[in-house]
Tab-separated table of C-alpha atoms in Angstrom:
chain	number	residue	atom	x	y	z
A	1	MET	CA	-8.783	5.451	12.109
A	2	THR	CA	-9.536	5.704	15.787
A	3	GLY	CA	-7.762	6.004	19.078
A	4	PRO	CA	-4.109	5.557	20.018
A	5	THR	CA	-4.518	1.845	20.611
A	6	ALA	CA	-2.545	-1.073	19.254
A	7	GLN	CA	-4.240	-3.554	16.944
A	8	GLN	CA	-5.144	-6.919	18.384
A	9	VAL	CA	-4.644	-9.895	16.126
A	10	PRO	CA	-6.181	-13.347	16.686
A	11	GLY	CA	-3.791	-15.191	18.984
A	12	GLN	CA	-1.934	-11.987	19.847
A	13	THR	CA	-2.540	-9.137	22.237
A	14	THR	CA	-0.515	-6.068	22.970
A	15	ALA	CA	-0.917	-3.085	25.232
A	16	PRO	CA	-0.820	0.406	23.718
A	17	GLU	CA	2.800	1.136	22.863
A	18	ALA	CA	4.894	4.270	23.190
A	19	ALA	CA	5.969	5.971	19.976
A	20	PRO	CA	9.501	4.915	18.971
A	21	PRO	CA	12.411	7.401	18.881
A	22	GLY	CA	12.586	9.565	15.768
A	23	THR	CA	8.824	9.968	15.385
A	24	GLU	CA	8.398	13.098	17.486
A	25	GLY	CA	7.199	15.184	14.523
A	26	LEU	CA	4.480	12.771	13.431
A	27	GLY	CA	1.840	13.801	15.946
A	28	ARG	CA	-0.496	11.446	17.764
A	29	LEU	CA	0.019	7.682	17.478
A	30	ARG	CA	-3.211	6.254	16.071
A	31	GLU	CA	-2.658	2.551	15.451
A	32	THR	CA	0.025	-0.088	15.752
A	33	PHE	CA	0.017	-3.231	13.614
A	34	LEU	CA	1.856	-6.372	14.684
A	35	PRO	CA	3.632	-9.078	12.696
A	36	LYS	CA	1.247	-11.743	11.467
A	37	ARG	CA	2.015	-15.075	13.108
A	38	ILE	CA	1.603	-18.067	10.851
A	39	GLY	CA	-0.924	-20.752	11.713
A	40	THR	CA	-0.165	-23.876	13.723
A	41	VAL	CA	-0.682	-26.220	10.776
A	42	ARG	CA	1.786	-24.347	8.578
A	43	MET	CA	4.337	-24.058	11.373
A	44	VAL	CA	4.136	-27.777	12.144
A	45	GLY	CA	4.485	-28.475	8.419
A	46	LEU	CA	7.653	-26.369	8.144
A	47	LEU	CA	9.237	-28.030	11.170
A	48	PHE	CA	8.193	-31.485	9.964
A	49	MET	CA	9.598	-30.907	6.490
A	50	GLY	CA	12.756	-29.462	7.983
A	51	THR	CA	13.251	-32.514	10.163
A	52	VAL	CA	12.351	-35.127	7.551
A	53	SER	CA	14.432	-33.407	4.903
A	54	LEU	CA	17.585	-33.622	6.975
A	55	ILE	CA	18.455	-36.590	4.798
A	56	LEU	CA	18.898	-33.881	2.142
A	57	PRO	CA	20.695	-31.245	4.241
A	58	PRO	CA	20.226	-28.236	1.926
A	59	LEU	CA	16.468	-28.830	1.660
A	60	GLY	CA	16.028	-29.523	5.357
A	61	ALA	CA	18.034	-26.459	6.310
A	62	TYR	CA	15.851	-24.336	4.043
A	63	PHE	CA	12.599	-25.425	5.725
A	64	LEU	CA	14.069	-24.929	9.192
A	65	TRP	CA	15.348	-21.498	8.140
A	66	LEU	CA	11.832	-20.564	6.991
A	67	ALA	CA	10.382	-21.682	10.326
A	68	PHE	CA	12.908	-19.863	12.507
A	69	LYS	CA	12.553	-16.544	10.634
A	70	THR	CA	8.807	-16.350	11.382
A	71	PRO	CA	7.483	-14.104	14.182
A	72	ASN	CA	6.413	-17.306	15.942
A	73	LEU	CA	10.014	-18.317	16.654
A	74	SER	CA	12.130	-15.214	16.002
A	75	ARG	CA	12.183	-12.532	18.701
A	76	LYS	CA	13.599	-9.989	16.277
A	77	GLN	CA	10.815	-10.579	13.769
A	78	ALA	CA	8.161	-10.575	16.502
A	79	ALA	CA	9.430	-7.189	17.740
A	80	ARG	CA	8.816	-5.446	14.413
A	81	ARG	CA	6.020	-2.869	14.362
A	82	LEU	CA	4.081	-0.732	11.901
A	83	HIS	CA	2.921	2.504	13.554
A	84	LEU	CA	0.397	4.877	11.971
A	85	PHE	CA	0.500	8.462	13.206
A	86	GLU	CA	-1.458	11.627	12.567
A	87	HIS	CA	1.148	12.955	10.104
A	88	GLY	CA	2.888	9.830	8.860
A	89	LEU	CA	3.990	6.284	9.560
A	90	ALA	CA	6.970	4.551	11.099
A	91	GLU	CA	8.189	0.997	10.681
A	92	VAL	CA	10.396	-0.561	13.329
A	93	GLY	CA	12.642	-3.164	11.686
A	94	LYS	CA	13.994	-6.409	13.095
A	95	ASN	CA	17.134	-4.703	14.393
A	96	GLY	CA	15.217	-1.822	15.933
A	97	GLU	CA	15.855	0.624	13.093
A	98	VAL	CA	13.044	3.141	12.582
A	99	SER	CA	11.950	4.257	9.092
A	100	VAL	CA	9.734	7.352	9.013
A	101	PHE	CA	7.566	8.570	6.117
A	102	ARG	CA	5.298	11.633	6.172
A	103	TRP	CA	1.874	11.646	4.525
A	104	ASP	CA	2.429	15.087	2.993
A	105	SER	CA	5.593	14.156	1.084
A	106	MET	CA	5.625	10.391	0.507
A	107	THR	CA	4.637	8.325	-2.527
A	108	VAL	CA	3.295	4.781	-2.466
A	109	LEU	CA	2.871	2.091	-5.095
A	110	GLN	CA	0.550	-0.751	-4.207
A	111	GLU	CA	0.523	-4.276	-5.588
A	112	ILE	CA	-2.263	-6.572	-4.426
A	113	THR	CA	-2.264	-10.037	-5.971
A	114	GLU	CA	-4.836	-12.780	-5.517
A	115	ARG	CA	-3.234	-16.223	-5.716
A	116	TYR	CA	-4.889	-19.350	-7.108
A	117	ALA	CA	-3.863	-23.015	-7.272
A	118	ASN	CA	-5.728	-25.197	-9.741
A	119	GLY	CA	-8.430	-22.567	-9.915
A	120	ILE	CA	-8.898	-22.408	-6.135
A	121	TYR	CA	-8.233	-19.164	-4.279
A	122	VAL	CA	-5.383	-19.664	-1.795
A	123	GLY	CA	-4.686	-16.158	-0.561
A	124	THR	CA	-3.761	-12.579	-1.350
A	125	THR	CA	-0.347	-10.926	-1.175
A	126	TYR	CA	0.092	-7.234	-0.377
A	127	VAL	CA	3.174	-5.178	-1.226
A	128	TYR	CA	3.287	-1.424	-0.647
A	129	THR	CA	6.468	0.306	-1.798
A	130	LEU	CA	7.015	3.637	-0.063
A	131	TYR	CA	9.204	6.449	-1.400
A	132	ARG	CA	10.561	9.578	0.226
A	133	GLU	CA	11.318	12.679	-1.824
A	134	HIS	CA	15.070	12.036	-1.756
A	135	GLY	CA	14.646	8.484	-3.031
A	136	THR	CA	14.680	6.322	0.103
A	137	THR	CA	12.364	3.327	-0.275
A	138	LEU	CA	10.704	0.825	2.030
A	139	LYS	CA	8.551	-2.203	1.244
A	140	VAL	CA	5.691	-2.914	3.640
A	141	THR	CA	4.037	-6.295	3.087
A	142	ASP	CA	1.447	-8.606	4.574
A	143	PHE	CA	4.147	-9.627	7.034
A	144	TYR	CA	2.033	-7.262	9.151
A	145	ALA	CA	-1.489	-8.300	10.104
A	146	GLN	CA	-4.553	-6.669	8.571
A	147	PRO	CA	-3.092	-5.236	5.332
A	148	GLU	CA	-6.660	-4.685	4.167
A	149	ARG	CA	-6.803	-1.970	6.863
A	150	TRP	CA	-3.363	-0.372	6.898
A	151	GLY	CA	-2.962	-0.400	3.102
A	152	PRO	CA	-6.016	1.769	2.346
A	153	ALA	CA	-5.074	3.920	5.349
A	154	PHE	CA	-1.762	4.761	3.621
A	155	GLN	CA	-3.598	5.852	0.483
A	156	GLU	CA	-6.334	7.777	2.297
A	157	GLU	CA	-3.922	9.721	4.507
A	158	ILE	CA	-1.692	10.628	1.539
A	159	THR	CA	-4.764	11.880	-0.322
A	160	ARG	CA	-5.946	13.945	2.640
A	161	ALA	CA	-2.511	15.506	3.143
A	162	GLN	CA	-1.557	16.196	-0.481
A	163	LEU	CA	-4.790	16.874	-2.379
A	164	PRO	CA	-5.160	20.601	-1.476
A	165	ARG	CA	-1.595	21.408	-2.575
A	166	LEU	CA	-1.977	19.574	-5.880
A	167	LEU	CA	-5.306	21.203	-6.619
A	168	ALA	CA	-3.679	24.598	-6.074
A	169	GLY	CA	-0.893	23.603	-8.477
A	170	LEU	CA	-3.405	22.610	-11.134
A	171	GLU	CA	-5.101	25.977	-10.814
A	172	GLN	CA	-1.704	27.556	-11.529
A	173	GLY	CA	-1.352	25.555	-14.748
A	174	GLN	CA	0.724	22.607	-13.574
A	175	THR	CA	0.596	19.164	-15.184
A	176	LEU	CA	0.861	16.204	-12.815
A	177	ALA	CA	2.383	12.871	-13.864
A	178	TYR	CA	1.190	9.498	-12.598
A	179	GLY	CA	3.211	6.786	-14.254
A	180	GLY	CA	2.312	6.854	-17.931
A	181	LEU	CA	-0.633	9.169	-17.317
A	182	SER	CA	-0.651	12.929	-16.852
A	183	VAL	CA	-3.453	15.263	-15.823
A	184	ASN	CA	-4.033	19.013	-15.975
A	185	LEU	CA	-6.988	21.391	-16.045
A	186	HIS	CA	-7.863	20.391	-19.609
A	187	GLY	CA	-7.759	16.605	-19.477
A	188	VAL	CA	-5.696	13.447	-19.250
A	189	ALA	CA	-2.905	12.362	-21.576
A	190	THR	CA	-0.780	9.334	-22.399
A	191	ALA	CA	2.094	8.902	-24.839
A	192	LYS	CA	-0.526	8.079	-27.508
A	193	GLY	CA	-2.752	11.123	-27.121
A	194	SER	CA	-5.071	13.035	-24.839
A	195	LEU	CA	-8.725	13.385	-23.847
A	196	THR	CA	-10.523	16.393	-22.443
A	197	TRP	CA	-12.440	15.787	-19.233
A	198	PRO	CA	-15.879	15.944	-20.926
A	199	GLU	CA	-14.758	13.229	-23.380
A	200	ILE	CA	-14.187	10.693	-20.598
A	201	GLU	CA	-17.176	8.432	-20.075
A	202	LYS	CA	-15.860	6.222	-17.281
A	203	VAL	CA	-12.843	5.637	-15.065
A	204	GLU	CA	-12.801	2.183	-13.489
A	205	ILE	CA	-10.544	-0.401	-11.921
A	206	ALA	CA	-10.925	-4.035	-12.938
A	207	GLN	CA	-8.616	-6.965	-12.185
A	208	GLY	CA	-5.788	-4.758	-11.016
A	209	THR	CA	-5.977	-2.435	-14.020
A	210	LEU	CA	-7.099	1.177	-14.330
A	211	VAL	CA	-9.280	1.634	-17.426
A	212	LEU	CA	-10.294	4.920	-19.073
A	213	ARG	CA	-13.230	4.848	-21.504
A	214	LYS	CA	-14.160	7.493	-24.066
A	215	HIS	CA	-17.727	8.450	-24.897
A	216	GLY	CA	-18.994	6.595	-27.942
A	217	LYS	CA	-16.217	3.962	-27.962
A	218	LYS	CA	-16.717	0.320	-27.011
A	219	LEU	CA	-13.035	-0.391	-26.461
A	220	PHE	CA	-11.053	1.237	-23.701
A	221	TRP	CA	-9.149	4.406	-24.553
A	222	ALA	CA	-6.268	3.719	-22.151
A	223	ARG	CA	-5.384	1.254	-19.431
A	224	MET	CA	-2.551	0.881	-16.942
A	225	PRO	CA	-1.738	-1.613	-14.173
A	226	VAL	CA	-2.661	-0.199	-10.777
A	227	LYS	CA	0.755	-1.210	-9.437
A	228	GLU	CA	2.338	1.400	-11.769
A	229	ILE	CA	0.229	4.331	-10.577
A	230	PRO	CA	1.800	6.258	-7.686
A	231	ASN	CA	-0.581	7.398	-4.940
A	232	LEU	CA	-3.537	5.665	-6.571
A	233	PHE	CA	-6.265	7.117	-4.342
A	234	LEU	CA	-4.858	10.616	-4.814
A	235	PHE	CA	-4.866	10.182	-8.589
A	236	LEU	CA	-8.483	8.990	-8.520
A	237	ALA	CA	-9.492	11.918	-6.291
A	238	LEU	CA	-7.902	14.388	-8.708
A	239	VAL	CA	-9.611	12.796	-11.700
A	240	GLU	CA	-12.966	12.839	-9.926
A	241	ARG	CA	-12.570	16.502	-8.995
A	242	LEU	CA	-11.487	17.545	-12.499
A	243	ARG	CA	-14.251	15.607	-14.232
A	244	TYR	CA	-16.939	17.164	-12.050
A	245	GLY	CA	-16.462	20.837	-11.372
A	246	GLY	CA	-12.766	21.602	-11.732
A	247	PRO	CA	-10.021	21.908	-9.142
A	248	ARG	CA	-11.752	24.324	-6.748
A	249	GLN	CA	-10.831	23.140	-3.280
A	250	ASP	CA	-14.193	24.137	-1.827
A	251	ALA	CA	-16.137	22.171	-4.447
């Protein structure tokens, strides 16, 4: 990530913004992502359906409600922001409330879903659920523009901030849990059994699923939906380090 500049989205521009209150401990502001405005065709469609459907008041009201809650027409929604800082992130909600999460202590679950209609790709939805240590949660979605940028940034910054501490814990004999998987110096385990690191032939992600394969076996040894694995990039970094050379932080 580069520079303390706000992201520009097609059809939208914004000057670099000041960090919101409550973010003083997060360091330098790196990027700001804006709400994603919906296209003209979709907006016209919502307003048209809302108007035509007034003969069926509940249906018409629903379409008009959808239109007027978009950033295109709602000042509160348009004022929302997603700020990425050196040491964490902050989301400014529609009422101005600020939610702060630090890279070194937060957990994220990601769910990325490609949508199809009659076999034709129609879009991708992004949902990132953030957790603080004391249980507070926040969902960040593709309401914000460029989720293909800010989503991986979440995962990469968490990995950078937390990997050294977890590697040190592994060296001290800790076992780390990631959903239904656990890892330690010796290998990886599920409720059904365990594998040592040399026994693992491949770790791959396919169609939203993490797959572990054992040497000499055609079928997978274990698999788990990516959306159930907390801090996915961090988990993959740990597995990569333990498979090739152990937890030494200078490896």
